[in-house]
Amino acid sequence: MRNHQHGGDIYSTPCRFDFSANLNPLGIPEAVKQAACEGVRLSANYPDVNCRALRRELARREGVSPEQIICGNGAAELIFLAVQAVKPKRALLASPGFAEYEQALETAGCEILYYPLREEQGFALKEDYLDWLDMEIDMAFLCNPNNPTGVRTERGLLEQIFGKCKRRDVCLVLDVCFMEFLDVPEESNFIGNLKENPQLFLLKAFTKTYAMAGLRLGYGICFDRDLLERMEKMRQPWSVSLPAQMAGLAALGEDAYVEQARKLIRKERAWLREQLRECGFHVYESEANFLFFGGTPGLAEKCREQGILIRDCANYRGLSEGYYRIAVRTHEENRELIRVLKMVR
């Protein structure tokens, strides 16, 4: 990333529809809103600094022990804490990729190598990534499916990467924050790989799945207890608020809501892809709750003038002007986006 910029900036520019942030199109579940409000009512008290109730429920659902889970103020806090705990001298990132990985590594004064995800290969991670892990790497970050492209790495290749990282003693942070939006999320569930790969840190968040971006709640799962303890020591106390903890507990009971969103996204993603291609845009094979496509420079600004925010990806390392990302939203919203794109393209 060349500039620190993200989607979801509704504060700089008022908008009718925000397609720049990849959140669940169904919005926050009602039970989660109620729990967060109850958390506000109780906020004369400090939150549980150890997030014990939330970690117990997460552990039950994930099939691990609470001691193997760390909660944070969104996934972003855990990214920074992991880097501070590992203190890598050289790290490997896939490019283009999520901004916070690079930002966190830069704060640690770490040398960063960038594995190029090539357009002619559909921005997919390939087996030559394994060779890059031989370059005296201490730490690596991968996102699956990747942000901003939405491309998923095959399980077989990722398991080869796990093995290589174990042999080379590389801490691998695997960001699976968009996993629940995959058609078959179980194919990218790597909880069963953690015991044999203690160097693997799975990064998850409530942000996207439950549309809780403003509440800030993420968690990590890892079998390296020493790493988790170092992260806990570096964390600011009470970083996870009481409303966030209570909202998270309520969200974990919303399985039907998640399944409903997955079905909606599957249907609308296919419709949006077809419509974008009919508009003449080059659409890549995203499997997430967003689509990545190539268009004409200046498209984001033209959409903004019509009250619609889309993510201009020109500031991603490895990309240039003319690449965009849009969230998959409800059919009514998606129809309005396509109407505007047809008008301004």
Short mmCIF file of C-alpha atoms in Angstrom, two decimals:
data_model
loop_
_atom_site.label_atom_id
_atom_site.label_comp_id
_atom_site.label_asym_id
_atom_site.label_seq_id
_atom_site.Cartn_x
_atom_site.Cartn_y
_atom_site.Cartn_z
CA MET A 1 0.00 0.00 0.00
CA ARG A 2 1.38 3.35 -0.96
CA ASN A 3 -1.17 5.42 0.97
CA HIS A 4 -3.08 4.47 4.11
CA GLN A 5 -6.59 4.33 2.68
CA HIS A 6 -9.53 2.01 3.23
CA GLY A 7 -13.10 1.50 2.24
CA GLY A 8 -15.97 2.61 4.44
CA ASP A 9 -14.98 6.28 4.68
CA ILE A 10 -18.50 7.70 4.80
CA TYR A 11 -17.23 10.62 6.88
CA SER A 12 -15.29 12.39 4.14
CA THR A 13 -18.04 12.08 1.53
CA PRO A 14 -21.76 11.63 2.25
CA CYS A 15 -23.20 8.79 0.19
CA ARG A 16 -26.42 6.94 -0.56
CA PHE A 17 -24.82 3.50 -0.78
CA ASP A 18 -21.43 2.29 0.41
CA PHE A 19 -19.98 -0.51 -1.73
CA SER A 20 -16.42 0.23 -0.57
CA ALA A 21 -16.63 -1.77 2.69
CA ASN A 22 -16.98 -5.57 2.49
CA LEU A 23 -19.58 -6.13 5.21
CA ASN A 24 -22.49 -8.53 5.54
CA PRO A 25 -25.26 -6.95 3.39
CA LEU A 26 -27.92 -7.96 5.95
CA GLY A 27 -26.51 -5.52 8.51
CA ILE A 28 -26.07 -6.12 12.22
CA PRO A 29 -28.44 -8.80 13.57
CA GLU A 30 -31.10 -7.41 15.91
CA ALA A 31 -29.95 -9.58 18.81
CA VAL A 32 -26.41 -8.23 18.40
CA LYS A 33 -27.67 -4.64 18.47
CA GLN A 34 -29.60 -5.36 21.65
CA ALA A 35 -26.57 -6.97 23.29
CA ALA A 36 -24.35 -4.03 22.35
CA CYS A 37 -26.91 -1.59 23.79
CA GLU A 38 -27.02 -3.62 27.00
CA GLY A 39 -23.23 -3.42 27.05
CA VAL A 40 -23.45 0.37 26.84
CA ARG A 41 -25.91 0.36 29.75
CA LEU A 42 -23.41 -1.64 31.82
CA SER A 43 -20.39 0.36 30.75
CA ALA A 44 -19.93 2.07 34.10
CA ASN A 45 -18.03 -1.19 34.74
CA TYR A 46 -14.70 -2.12 33.19
CA PRO A 47 -14.91 -4.87 30.60
CA ASP A 48 -13.38 -8.25 31.39
CA VAL A 49 -9.75 -7.65 30.50
CA ASN A 50 -9.39 -11.35 29.60
CA CYS A 51 -12.63 -11.66 27.57
CA ARG A 52 -13.28 -14.90 29.46
CA ALA A 53 -16.92 -15.51 28.56
CA LEU A 54 -16.32 -14.70 24.90
CA ARG A 55 -13.19 -16.85 24.71
CA ARG A 56 -15.00 -19.80 26.32
CA GLU A 57 -17.80 -19.64 23.75
CA LEU A 58 -15.37 -19.19 20.87
CA ALA A 59 -13.36 -22.16 22.12
CA ARG A 60 -16.49 -24.31 22.28
CA ARG A 61 -17.45 -23.43 18.72
CA GLU A 62 -13.94 -23.76 17.27
CA GLY A 63 -13.08 -26.98 19.10
CA VAL A 64 -10.00 -25.61 20.89
CA SER A 65 -9.26 -24.50 24.46
CA PRO A 66 -9.78 -20.89 25.63
CA GLU A 67 -6.03 -20.62 26.23
CA GLN A 68 -5.47 -20.97 22.48
CA ILE A 69 -7.61 -17.90 21.70
CA ILE A 70 -6.76 -14.22 21.93
CA CYS A 71 -9.34 -11.46 21.40
CA GLY A 72 -8.60 -7.98 20.13
CA ASN A 73 -9.96 -4.61 19.14
CA GLY A 74 -10.68 -5.84 15.63
CA ALA A 75 -8.34 -8.04 13.61
CA ALA A 76 -6.11 -4.99 13.11
CA GLU A 77 -4.99 -4.91 16.75
CA LEU A 78 -3.99 -8.57 16.57
CA ILE A 79 -1.97 -7.97 13.39
CA PHE A 80 0.07 -5.30 15.16
CA LEU A 81 0.40 -7.37 18.36
CA ALA A 82 1.63 -10.42 16.42
CA VAL A 83 4.31 -8.37 14.69
CA GLN A 84 5.41 -6.81 17.99
CA ALA A 85 5.59 -10.24 19.60
CA VAL A 86 7.53 -11.94 16.78
CA LYS A 87 9.83 -8.96 16.05
CA PRO A 88 10.63 -10.22 12.53
CA LYS A 89 13.72 -9.04 10.69
CA ARG A 90 12.37 -10.08 7.27
CA ALA A 91 8.76 -10.78 6.32
CA LEU A 92 6.90 -11.92 3.22
CA LEU A 93 3.68 -10.39 1.90
CA ALA A 94 1.61 -11.18 -1.17
CA SER A 95 1.00 -8.16 -3.37
CA PRO A 96 -1.65 -6.79 -3.75
CA GLY A 97 -2.80 -7.42 -0.20
CA PHE A 98 -4.40 -5.92 2.89
CA ALA A 99 -2.80 -2.68 4.10
CA GLU A 100 -2.43 -3.43 7.81
CA TYR A 101 0.10 -6.23 7.29
CA GLU A 102 2.55 -3.85 5.67
CA GLN A 103 1.83 -1.04 8.09
CA ALA A 104 2.40 -3.24 11.14
CA LEU A 105 5.66 -4.62 9.74
CA GLU A 106 6.92 -1.14 8.90
CA THR A 107 6.39 -0.01 12.51
CA ALA A 108 8.73 -2.84 13.56
CA GLY A 109 11.45 -1.72 11.13
CA CYS A 110 11.16 -5.03 9.30
CA GLU A 111 12.46 -5.66 5.78
CA ILE A 112 9.52 -6.71 3.60
CA LEU A 113 9.61 -8.93 0.53
CA TYR A 114 6.63 -8.85 -1.83
CA TYR A 115 5.48 -11.96 -3.65
CA PRO A 116 3.74 -10.66 -6.82
CA LEU A 117 0.24 -11.91 -7.53
CA ARG A 118 0.17 -11.65 -11.32
CA GLU A 119 -2.78 -10.47 -13.35
CA GLU A 120 -2.05 -12.96 -16.14
CA GLN A 121 -2.44 -15.74 -13.53
CA GLY A 122 -5.71 -14.34 -12.23
CA PHE A 123 -3.95 -12.89 -9.15
CA ALA A 124 -3.70 -16.44 -7.74
CA LEU A 125 -1.01 -17.64 -5.33
CA LYS A 126 1.19 -20.23 -7.06
CA GLU A 127 3.58 -22.96 -5.91
CA ASP A 128 6.63 -20.74 -6.47
CA TYR A 129 5.55 -18.96 -3.26
CA LEU A 130 7.17 -21.89 -1.45
CA ASP A 131 10.57 -20.86 -2.83
CA TRP A 132 10.20 -17.38 -1.36
CA LEU A 133 9.96 -18.90 2.12
CA ASP A 134 13.62 -19.97 1.75
CA MET A 135 14.76 -16.30 1.79
CA GLU A 136 15.49 -16.07 5.54
CA ILE A 137 11.86 -15.19 6.30
CA ASP A 138 10.76 -14.81 9.95
CA MET A 139 7.10 -14.01 9.37
CA ALA A 140 4.52 -14.13 6.56
CA PHE A 141 0.96 -12.93 6.12
CA LEU A 142 -1.61 -14.46 3.78
CA CYS A 143 -5.29 -13.65 3.35
CA ASN A 144 -7.65 -16.39 2.14
CA PRO A 145 -9.68 -15.43 0.20
CA ASN A 146 -7.41 -12.54 -0.60
CA ASN A 147 -8.30 -8.87 -0.21
CA PRO A 148 -8.79 -7.03 -2.61
CA THR A 149 -9.02 -9.76 -5.28
CA GLY A 150 -11.30 -12.28 -3.55
CA VAL A 151 -9.20 -15.15 -4.96
CA ARG A 152 -8.99 -18.24 -2.74
CA THR A 153 -5.81 -20.29 -2.47
CA GLU A 154 -6.32 -24.04 -2.82
CA ARG A 155 -6.14 -26.03 0.39
CA GLY A 156 -3.39 -28.33 -0.90
CA LEU A 157 -1.03 -25.43 -1.59
CA LEU A 158 -1.76 -23.83 1.77
CA GLU A 159 -0.98 -27.08 3.56
CA GLN A 160 2.34 -27.22 1.70
CA ILE A 161 2.98 -23.68 2.90
CA PHE A 162 2.16 -24.68 6.48
CA GLY A 163 4.72 -27.48 6.28
CA LYS A 164 7.40 -25.23 4.79
CA CYS A 165 6.80 -22.57 7.46
CA LYS A 166 7.10 -25.21 10.17
CA ARG A 167 10.41 -26.48 8.78
CA ARG A 168 11.77 -22.95 8.30
CA ASP A 169 10.41 -21.65 11.65
CA VAL A 170 8.30 -18.96 9.96
CA CYS A 171 5.36 -17.50 11.85
CA LEU A 172 2.48 -17.57 9.36
CA VAL A 173 -0.55 -15.37 10.00
CA LEU A 174 -3.42 -16.69 7.90
CA ASP A 175 -6.23 -14.14 7.70
CA VAL A 176 -9.56 -15.93 7.13
CA CYS A 177 -11.87 -13.01 7.95
CA PHE A 178 -13.86 -13.57 4.74
CA MET A 179 -14.09 -17.35 5.09
CA GLU A 180 -17.76 -17.39 6.14
CA PHE A 181 -18.79 -15.85 2.81
CA LEU A 182 -17.32 -18.69 0.75
CA ASP A 183 -19.85 -21.03 -0.84
CA VAL A 184 -18.30 -23.92 1.12
CA PRO A 185 -16.47 -22.33 4.09
CA GLU A 186 -15.50 -25.73 5.48
CA GLU A 187 -12.97 -26.08 2.64
CA SER A 188 -10.99 -23.20 4.15
CA ASN A 189 -11.34 -24.20 7.80
CA PHE A 190 -7.81 -24.90 9.07
CA ILE A 191 -8.52 -25.39 12.79
CA GLY A 192 -7.51 -29.03 12.37
CA ASN A 193 -4.07 -27.98 11.11
CA LEU A 194 -3.14 -25.92 14.18
CA LYS A 195 -1.94 -28.72 16.47
CA GLU A 196 0.65 -29.96 13.96
CA ASN A 197 1.59 -26.40 12.95
CA PRO A 198 2.14 -24.30 16.08
CA GLN A 199 3.73 -21.58 13.95
CA LEU A 200 0.31 -21.00 12.32
CA PHE A 201 -1.84 -18.13 13.62
CA LEU A 202 -5.42 -18.04 12.31
CA LEU A 203 -6.88 -14.53 12.24
CA LYS A 204 -10.66 -14.07 12.39
CA ALA A 205 -13.06 -11.19 13.02
CA PHE A 206 -16.70 -10.39 13.69
CA THR A 207 -16.35 -7.27 11.52
CA LYS A 208 -17.30 -8.66 8.13
CA THR A 209 -19.44 -11.66 9.06
CA TYR A 210 -21.78 -9.76 11.38
CA ALA A 211 -21.38 -6.22 9.95
CA MET A 212 -19.86 -5.10 13.27
CA ALA A 213 -17.15 -2.81 11.84
CA GLY A 214 -17.83 -0.01 14.32
CA LEU A 215 -17.75 -2.28 17.38
CA ARG A 216 -14.21 -3.59 16.67
CA LEU A 217 -13.88 -7.24 17.60
CA GLY A 218 -11.48 -9.86 16.26
CA TYR A 219 -9.76 -12.98 17.52
CA GLY A 220 -6.84 -15.24 16.78
CA ILE A 221 -6.29 -18.96 17.32
CA CYS A 222 -2.84 -20.46 17.77
CA PHE A 223 -1.22 -23.43 19.55
CA ASP A 224 1.96 -21.47 20.29
CA ARG A 225 1.12 -20.43 23.85
CA ASP A 226 4.38 -18.51 24.20
CA LEU A 227 3.45 -16.28 21.23
CA LEU A 228 -0.02 -15.62 22.66
CA GLU A 229 1.43 -14.70 26.05
CA ARG A 230 3.86 -12.24 24.47
CA MET A 231 0.98 -10.68 22.55
CA GLU A 232 -1.09 -10.38 25.75
CA LYS A 233 1.77 -8.63 27.56
CA MET A 234 2.04 -6.03 24.79
CA ARG A 235 -1.68 -5.34 24.60
CA GLN A 236 -3.21 -2.21 26.05
CA PRO A 237 -5.52 -3.27 28.94
CA TRP A 238 -9.27 -3.29 28.27
CA SER A 239 -8.80 -2.95 24.51
CA VAL A 240 -12.01 -4.95 23.86
CA SER A 241 -14.96 -2.95 25.14
CA LEU A 242 -17.87 -4.37 27.10
CA PRO A 243 -20.37 -3.62 24.28
CA ALA A 244 -18.07 -5.43 21.83
CA GLN A 245 -17.71 -8.49 24.07
CA MET A 246 -21.45 -8.74 24.67
CA ALA A 247 -22.23 -8.19 20.99
CA GLY A 248 -19.72 -10.91 20.07
CA LEU A 249 -21.39 -13.42 22.39
CA ALA A 250 -24.77 -12.65 20.86
CA ALA A 251 -23.39 -12.88 17.32
CA LEU A 252 -22.17 -16.43 17.92
CA GLY A 253 -25.80 -17.52 18.15
CA GLU A 254 -26.68 -16.13 14.71
CA ASP A 255 -25.95 -19.18 12.54
CA ALA A 256 -29.16 -18.86 10.53
CA TYR A 257 -28.35 -15.23 9.77
CA VAL A 258 -24.89 -16.17 8.47
CA GLU A 259 -26.33 -18.91 6.26
CA GLN A 260 -28.96 -16.50 4.92
CA ALA A 261 -26.23 -13.98 4.06
CA ARG A 262 -24.13 -16.67 2.37
CA LYS A 263 -27.02 -17.66 0.11
CA LEU A 264 -27.78 -14.02 -0.72
CA ILE A 265 -24.14 -13.29 -1.54
CA ARG A 266 -23.80 -16.38 -3.73
CA LYS A 267 -26.80 -15.33 -5.81
CA GLU A 268 -26.01 -11.62 -5.97
CA ARG A 269 -22.30 -12.13 -6.66
CA ALA A 270 -23.18 -14.12 -9.79
CA TRP A 271 -25.69 -11.48 -10.89
CA LEU A 272 -23.27 -8.62 -10.29
CA ARG A 273 -20.45 -10.41 -12.11
CA GLU A 274 -22.63 -10.88 -15.18
CA GLN A 275 -23.82 -7.27 -15.09
CA LEU A 276 -20.29 -5.88 -14.72
CA ARG A 277 -19.12 -7.93 -17.69
CA GLU A 278 -22.04 -6.66 -19.75
CA CYS A 279 -20.82 -3.15 -18.87
CA GLY A 280 -17.49 -4.05 -20.46
CA PHE A 281 -15.46 -4.44 -17.26
CA HIS A 282 -12.93 -7.22 -16.73
CA VAL A 283 -14.12 -9.11 -13.64
CA TYR A 284 -11.83 -11.48 -11.74
CA GLU A 285 -12.93 -14.73 -10.08
CA SER A 286 -13.65 -13.61 -6.54
CA GLU A 287 -15.16 -16.17 -4.18
CA ALA A 288 -15.73 -13.68 -1.37
CA ASN A 289 -18.47 -11.15 -0.60
CA PHE A 290 -16.93 -8.65 -3.00
CA LEU A 291 -15.87 -8.43 -6.64
CA PHE A 292 -12.60 -7.10 -8.07
CA PHE A 293 -12.61 -5.69 -11.59
CA GLY A 294 -10.75 -3.55 -14.06
CA GLY A 295 -12.32 -0.44 -15.57
CA THR A 296 -11.51 3.06 -16.67
CA PRO A 297 -9.50 5.46 -14.47
CA GLY A 298 -11.67 7.91 -12.56
CA LEU A 299 -14.62 5.54 -12.17
CA ALA A 300 -14.69 5.79 -8.36
CA GLU A 301 -14.90 9.58 -8.47
CA LYS A 302 -17.74 9.47 -10.99
CA CYS A 303 -19.64 7.04 -8.77
CA ARG A 304 -19.01 9.24 -5.74
CA GLU A 305 -20.62 12.16 -7.55
CA GLN A 306 -23.73 9.96 -7.85
CA GLY A 307 -23.72 9.15 -4.12
CA ILE A 308 -22.14 5.69 -4.39
CA LEU A 309 -18.80 4.69 -2.87
CA ILE A 310 -16.71 1.97 -4.51
CA ARG A 311 -13.16 1.05 -3.55
CA ASP A 312 -10.52 2.54 -5.83
CA CYS A 313 -7.62 0.04 -5.59
CA ALA A 314 -5.00 2.21 -7.29
CA ASN A 315 -3.11 2.66 -4.01
CA TYR A 316 -2.57 -1.06 -3.49
CA ARG A 317 1.01 -2.14 -4.03
CA GLY A 318 1.16 -4.01 -7.33
CA LEU A 319 -1.88 -2.27 -8.81
CA SER A 320 -2.35 0.90 -10.83
CA GLU A 321 -5.25 3.14 -11.79
CA GLY A 322 -8.30 1.38 -13.15
CA TYR A 323 -8.76 -1.41 -10.57
CA TYR A 324 -11.80 -1.44 -8.30
CA ARG A 325 -13.49 -3.50 -5.62
CA ILE A 326 -17.19 -3.53 -4.81
CA ALA A 327 -19.05 -5.25 -1.99
CA VAL A 328 -21.92 -7.57 -2.80
CA ARG A 329 -25.02 -6.03 -1.24
CA THR A 330 -28.80 -6.53 -1.49
CA HIS A 331 -30.39 -6.84 -4.93
CA GLU A 332 -31.98 -3.39 -4.76
CA GLU A 333 -28.66 -1.78 -3.88
CA ASN A 334 -26.83 -3.81 -6.51
CA ARG A 335 -29.33 -2.75 -9.18
CA GLU A 336 -28.71 0.89 -8.32
CA LEU A 337 -24.94 0.40 -8.50
CA ILE A 338 -25.21 -1.15 -11.96
CA ARG A 339 -27.53 1.65 -13.11
CA VAL A 340 -24.96 4.25 -12.03
CA LEU A 341 -22.03 2.32 -13.54
CA LYS A 342 -23.81 2.09 -16.87
CA MET A 343 -24.35 5.84 -16.76
CA VAL A 344 -20.81 6.93 -15.80
CA ARG A 345 -18.51 4.24 -17.31
#
